Amino acid sequence: MFSLTVRDHMMIAHSFNSETFGPAQKLHGATYVVDVTFKRPELDQDDLVVDIGLASDTLKTVLAEFTLTNLDEAVEFRGRNTTTEFMAKVVFDRLSHAIREGQLGEGGRHLTAMTVTLHESHIAWASYEGAL
């Protein structure tokens, strides 16, 4: 399996609704380093997994929706804890949609899997991986 990873970041604010989270129940900020790994079994005719420029641009567009926002104010997240794990799946779903819409070009149509990893810090991160 071949893979290509691109990286960006997003800065968000949020709070959590459960005693499990202790002081993180209060509004706080997080800066996530976001890695996305695109996978396919064979390279394309140019020996690429996918166009790295399109992959980077598409990730930036997806993250722009959340950057410098308070996730507590997003209607779609009401009643949910926007944990690192939860947001990894949200980013995965947005990128999957972009791929289906052709935003990664022809090479994107041949991707078979993707992993989205959100690094909360240098000691903690979470990922969501799935088939495309």
PDB file of C-alpha atoms in Angstrom:
ATOM      1  CA  MET A   1       0.000   0.000   0.000  1.00  0.00           C
ATOM      2  CA  PHE A   2       1.342   3.431  -0.949  1.00  0.00           C
ATOM      3  CA  SER A   3       0.591   6.475   1.172  1.00  0.00           C
ATOM      4  CA  LEU A   4       1.029  10.234   1.112  1.00  0.00           C
ATOM      5  CA  THR A   5       0.595  12.442   4.175  1.00  0.00           C
ATOM      6  CA  VAL A   6      -0.091  16.180   4.261  1.00  0.00           C
ATOM      7  CA  ARG A   7      -0.166  18.356   7.366  1.00  0.00           C
ATOM      8  CA  ASP A   8      -1.922  21.541   8.453  1.00  0.00           C
ATOM      9  CA  HIS A   9      -3.405  22.882  11.690  1.00  0.00           C
ATOM     10  CA  MET A  10      -6.549  24.385  13.168  1.00  0.00           C
ATOM     11  CA  MET A  11      -7.179  26.472  16.253  1.00  0.00           C
ATOM     12  CA  ILE A  12     -10.537  26.017  17.954  1.00  0.00           C
ATOM     13  CA  ALA A  13     -12.355  26.775  21.190  1.00  0.00           C
ATOM     14  CA  HIS A  14     -14.744  24.370  22.912  1.00  0.00           C
ATOM     15  CA  SER A  15     -15.917  22.944  26.209  1.00  0.00           C
ATOM     16  CA  PHE A  16     -17.039  19.497  27.313  1.00  0.00           C
ATOM     17  CA  ASN A  17     -20.212  18.265  29.017  1.00  0.00           C
ATOM     18  CA  SER A  18     -19.286  15.562  31.501  1.00  0.00           C
ATOM     19  CA  GLU A  19     -17.567  15.279  34.860  1.00  0.00           C
ATOM     20  CA  THR A  20     -15.099  12.997  33.041  1.00  0.00           C
ATOM     21  CA  PHE A  21     -13.422  16.079  31.598  1.00  0.00           C
ATOM     22  CA  GLY A  22     -12.790  17.894  34.898  1.00  0.00           C
ATOM     23  CA  PRO A  23     -11.592  21.463  34.287  1.00  0.00           C
ATOM     24  CA  ALA A  24     -11.949  21.026  30.493  1.00  0.00           C
ATOM     25  CA  GLN A  25     -15.694  21.443  31.045  1.00  0.00           C
ATOM     26  CA  LYS A  26     -14.912  25.157  30.941  1.00  0.00           C
ATOM     27  CA  LEU A  27     -14.375  26.928  27.625  1.00  0.00           C
ATOM     28  CA  HIS A  28     -10.783  26.430  26.459  1.00  0.00           C
ATOM     29  CA  GLY A  29      -8.750  26.512  23.284  1.00  0.00           C
ATOM     30  CA  ALA A  30      -6.882  23.863  21.360  1.00  0.00           C
ATOM     31  CA  THR A  31      -4.490  23.963  18.444  1.00  0.00           C
ATOM     32  CA  TYR A  32      -4.512  20.707  16.529  1.00  0.00           C
ATOM     33  CA  VAL A  33      -1.772  19.658  14.144  1.00  0.00           C
ATOM     34  CA  VAL A  34      -3.704  17.688  11.523  1.00  0.00           C
ATOM     35  CA  ASP A  35      -2.114  14.898   9.479  1.00  0.00           C
ATOM     36  CA  VAL A  36      -4.032  13.228   6.675  1.00  0.00           C
ATOM     37  CA  THR A  37      -2.661  10.076   5.085  1.00  0.00           C
ATOM     38  CA  PHE A  38      -4.090   9.080   1.708  1.00  0.00           C
ATOM     39  CA  LYS A  39      -3.657   5.429   0.633  1.00  0.00           C
ATOM     40  CA  ARG A  40      -3.909   3.389  -2.539  1.00  0.00           C
ATOM     41  CA  PRO A  41      -2.475   0.048  -3.666  1.00  0.00           C
ATOM     42  CA  GLU A  42      -0.890   1.308  -6.920  1.00  0.00           C
ATOM     43  CA  LEU A  43       0.648   4.601  -7.995  1.00  0.00           C
ATOM     44  CA  ASP A  44      -0.923   6.550 -10.860  1.00  0.00           C
ATOM     45  CA  GLN A  45       0.641   7.054 -14.296  1.00  0.00           C
ATOM     46  CA  ASP A  46       2.830   9.835 -12.850  1.00  0.00           C
ATOM     47  CA  ASP A  47       3.931   7.610  -9.934  1.00  0.00           C
ATOM     48  CA  LEU A  48       1.854   9.565  -7.420  1.00  0.00           C
ATOM     49  CA  VAL A  49      -0.612   8.591  -4.704  1.00  0.00           C
ATOM     50  CA  VAL A  50      -2.436  11.887  -5.219  1.00  0.00           C
ATOM     51  CA  ASP A  51      -1.486  15.429  -6.184  1.00  0.00           C
ATOM     52  CA  ILE A  52       0.146  16.837  -3.031  1.00  0.00           C
ATOM     53  CA  GLY A  53      -0.881  20.402  -3.889  1.00  0.00           C
ATOM     54  CA  LEU A  54      -4.554  19.479  -4.278  1.00  0.00           C
ATOM     55  CA  ALA A  55      -4.398  17.394  -1.102  1.00  0.00           C
ATOM     56  CA  SER A  56      -2.896  20.299   0.866  1.00  0.00           C
ATOM     57  CA  ASP A  57      -5.345  22.848  -0.539  1.00  0.00           C
ATOM     58  CA  THR A  58      -8.339  20.624   0.140  1.00  0.00           C
ATOM     59  CA  LEU A  59      -7.258  19.983   3.725  1.00  0.00           C
ATOM     60  CA  LYS A  60      -6.773  23.726   4.281  1.00  0.00           C
ATOM     61  CA  THR A  61     -10.294  24.390   2.950  1.00  0.00           C
ATOM     62  CA  VAL A  62     -11.837  21.752   5.220  1.00  0.00           C
ATOM     63  CA  LEU A  63     -10.024  23.047   8.303  1.00  0.00           C
ATOM     64  CA  ALA A  64     -10.943  26.670   7.527  1.00  0.00           C
ATOM     65  CA  GLU A  65     -14.530  25.836   8.495  1.00  0.00           C
ATOM     66  CA  PHE A  66     -13.406  25.246  12.086  1.00  0.00           C
ATOM     67  CA  THR A  67     -10.333  27.451  12.510  1.00  0.00           C
ATOM     68  CA  LEU A  68     -10.803  30.300  14.989  1.00  0.00           C
ATOM     69  CA  THR A  69     -14.339  29.207  15.856  1.00  0.00           C
ATOM     70  CA  ASN A  70     -16.031  28.096  19.040  1.00  0.00           C
ATOM     71  CA  LEU A  71     -17.263  24.575  18.288  1.00  0.00           C
ATOM     72  CA  ASP A  72     -19.834  24.927  21.093  1.00  0.00           C
ATOM     73  CA  GLU A  73     -21.714  27.349  18.828  1.00  0.00           C
ATOM     74  CA  ALA A  74     -21.978  24.914  15.887  1.00  0.00           C
ATOM     75  CA  VAL A  75     -25.557  23.635  15.599  1.00  0.00           C
ATOM     76  CA  GLU A  76     -24.392  20.318  14.124  1.00  0.00           C
ATOM     77  CA  PHE A  77     -22.335  19.561  17.253  1.00  0.00           C
ATOM     78  CA  ARG A  78     -25.046  20.323  19.827  1.00  0.00           C
ATOM     79  CA  GLY A  79     -25.156  17.659  22.495  1.00  0.00           C
ATOM     80  CA  ARG A  80     -21.778  16.206  21.450  1.00  0.00           C
ATOM     81  CA  ASN A  81     -18.356  16.486  23.035  1.00  0.00           C
ATOM     82  CA  THR A  82     -16.033  17.749  20.307  1.00  0.00           C
ATOM     83  CA  THR A  83     -13.149  15.610  21.529  1.00  0.00           C
ATOM     84  CA  THR A  84     -10.017  15.022  19.517  1.00  0.00           C
ATOM     85  CA  GLU A  85     -11.397  11.625  18.475  1.00  0.00           C
ATOM     86  CA  PHE A  86     -14.753  13.089  17.443  1.00  0.00           C
ATOM     87  CA  MET A  87     -13.160  15.874  15.401  1.00  0.00           C
ATOM     88  CA  ALA A  88     -10.828  13.414  13.621  1.00  0.00           C
ATOM     89  CA  LYS A  89     -13.968  11.691  12.265  1.00  0.00           C
ATOM     90  CA  VAL A  90     -15.563  15.024  11.336  1.00  0.00           C
ATOM     91  CA  VAL A  91     -12.477  16.004   9.305  1.00  0.00           C
ATOM     92  CA  PHE A  92     -12.407  12.519   7.731  1.00  0.00           C
ATOM     93  CA  ASP A  93     -16.048  12.857   6.665  1.00  0.00           C
ATOM     94  CA  ARG A  94     -15.497  16.340   5.180  1.00  0.00           C
ATOM     95  CA  LEU A  95     -12.443  15.171   3.246  1.00  0.00           C
ATOM     96  CA  SER A  96     -14.235  12.031   2.031  1.00  0.00           C
ATOM     97  CA  HIS A  97     -16.981  14.246   0.630  1.00  0.00           C
ATOM     98  CA  ALA A  98     -14.409  16.489  -1.074  1.00  0.00           C
ATOM     99  CA  ILE A  99     -12.776  13.434  -2.641  1.00  0.00           C
ATOM    100  CA  ARG A 100     -16.133  12.160  -3.941  1.00  0.00           C
ATOM    101  CA  GLU A 101     -16.768  15.639  -5.377  1.00  0.00           C
ATOM    102  CA  GLY A 102     -13.501  15.414  -7.339  1.00  0.00           C
ATOM    103  CA  GLN A 103     -11.530  18.038  -5.413  1.00  0.00           C
ATOM    104  CA  LEU A 104      -8.416  15.828  -5.426  1.00  0.00           C
ATOM    105  CA  GLY A 105      -8.576  15.344  -9.185  1.00  0.00           C
ATOM    106  CA  GLU A 106      -8.480  12.052 -11.026  1.00  0.00           C
ATOM    107  CA  GLY A 107      -5.900  10.623  -8.618  1.00  0.00           C
ATOM    108  CA  GLY A 108      -8.329  11.067  -5.760  1.00  0.00           C
ATOM    109  CA  ARG A 109     -10.810   8.719  -7.409  1.00  0.00           C
ATOM    110  CA  HIS A 110      -8.377   5.818  -6.947  1.00  0.00           C
ATOM    111  CA  LEU A 111      -7.722   6.307  -3.231  1.00  0.00           C
ATOM    112  CA  THR A 112      -8.836   3.328  -1.163  1.00  0.00           C
ATOM    113  CA  ALA A 113      -8.314   4.518   2.432  1.00  0.00           C
ATOM    114  CA  MET A 114      -7.492   7.565   4.493  1.00  0.00           C
ATOM    115  CA  THR A 115      -6.345   8.270   8.052  1.00  0.00           C
ATOM    116  CA  VAL A 116      -6.934  11.599   9.787  1.00  0.00           C
ATOM    117  CA  THR A 117      -4.840  12.260  12.893  1.00  0.00           C
ATOM    118  CA  LEU A 118      -5.324  15.243  15.183  1.00  0.00           C
ATOM    119  CA  HIS A 119      -2.325  15.925  17.434  1.00  0.00           C
ATOM    120  CA  GLU A 120      -3.573  17.609  20.578  1.00  0.00           C
ATOM    121  CA  SER A 121      -0.042  17.893  21.932  1.00  0.00           C
ATOM    122  CA  HIS A 122       3.357  16.254  21.594  1.00  0.00           C
ATOM    123  CA  ILE A 123       2.168  13.460  23.905  1.00  0.00           C
ATOM    124  CA  ALA A 124      -1.454  12.901  22.849  1.00  0.00           C
ATOM    125  CA  TRP A 125      -3.243  12.422  19.524  1.00  0.00           C
ATOM    126  CA  ALA A 126      -6.217  10.596  18.058  1.00  0.00           C
ATOM    127  CA  SER A 127      -6.995   9.202  14.617  1.00  0.00           C
ATOM    128  CA  TYR A 128      -9.861   8.023  12.492  1.00  0.00           C
ATOM    129  CA  GLU A 129      -9.156   5.651   9.608  1.00  0.00           C
ATOM    130  CA  GLY A 130     -11.564   4.325   7.035  1.00  0.00           C
ATOM    131  CA  ALA A 131     -12.060   3.047   3.528  1.00  0.00           C
ATOM    132  CA  LEU A 132     -12.916   5.429   0.723  1.00  0.00           C
TER     133      LEU A 132
END
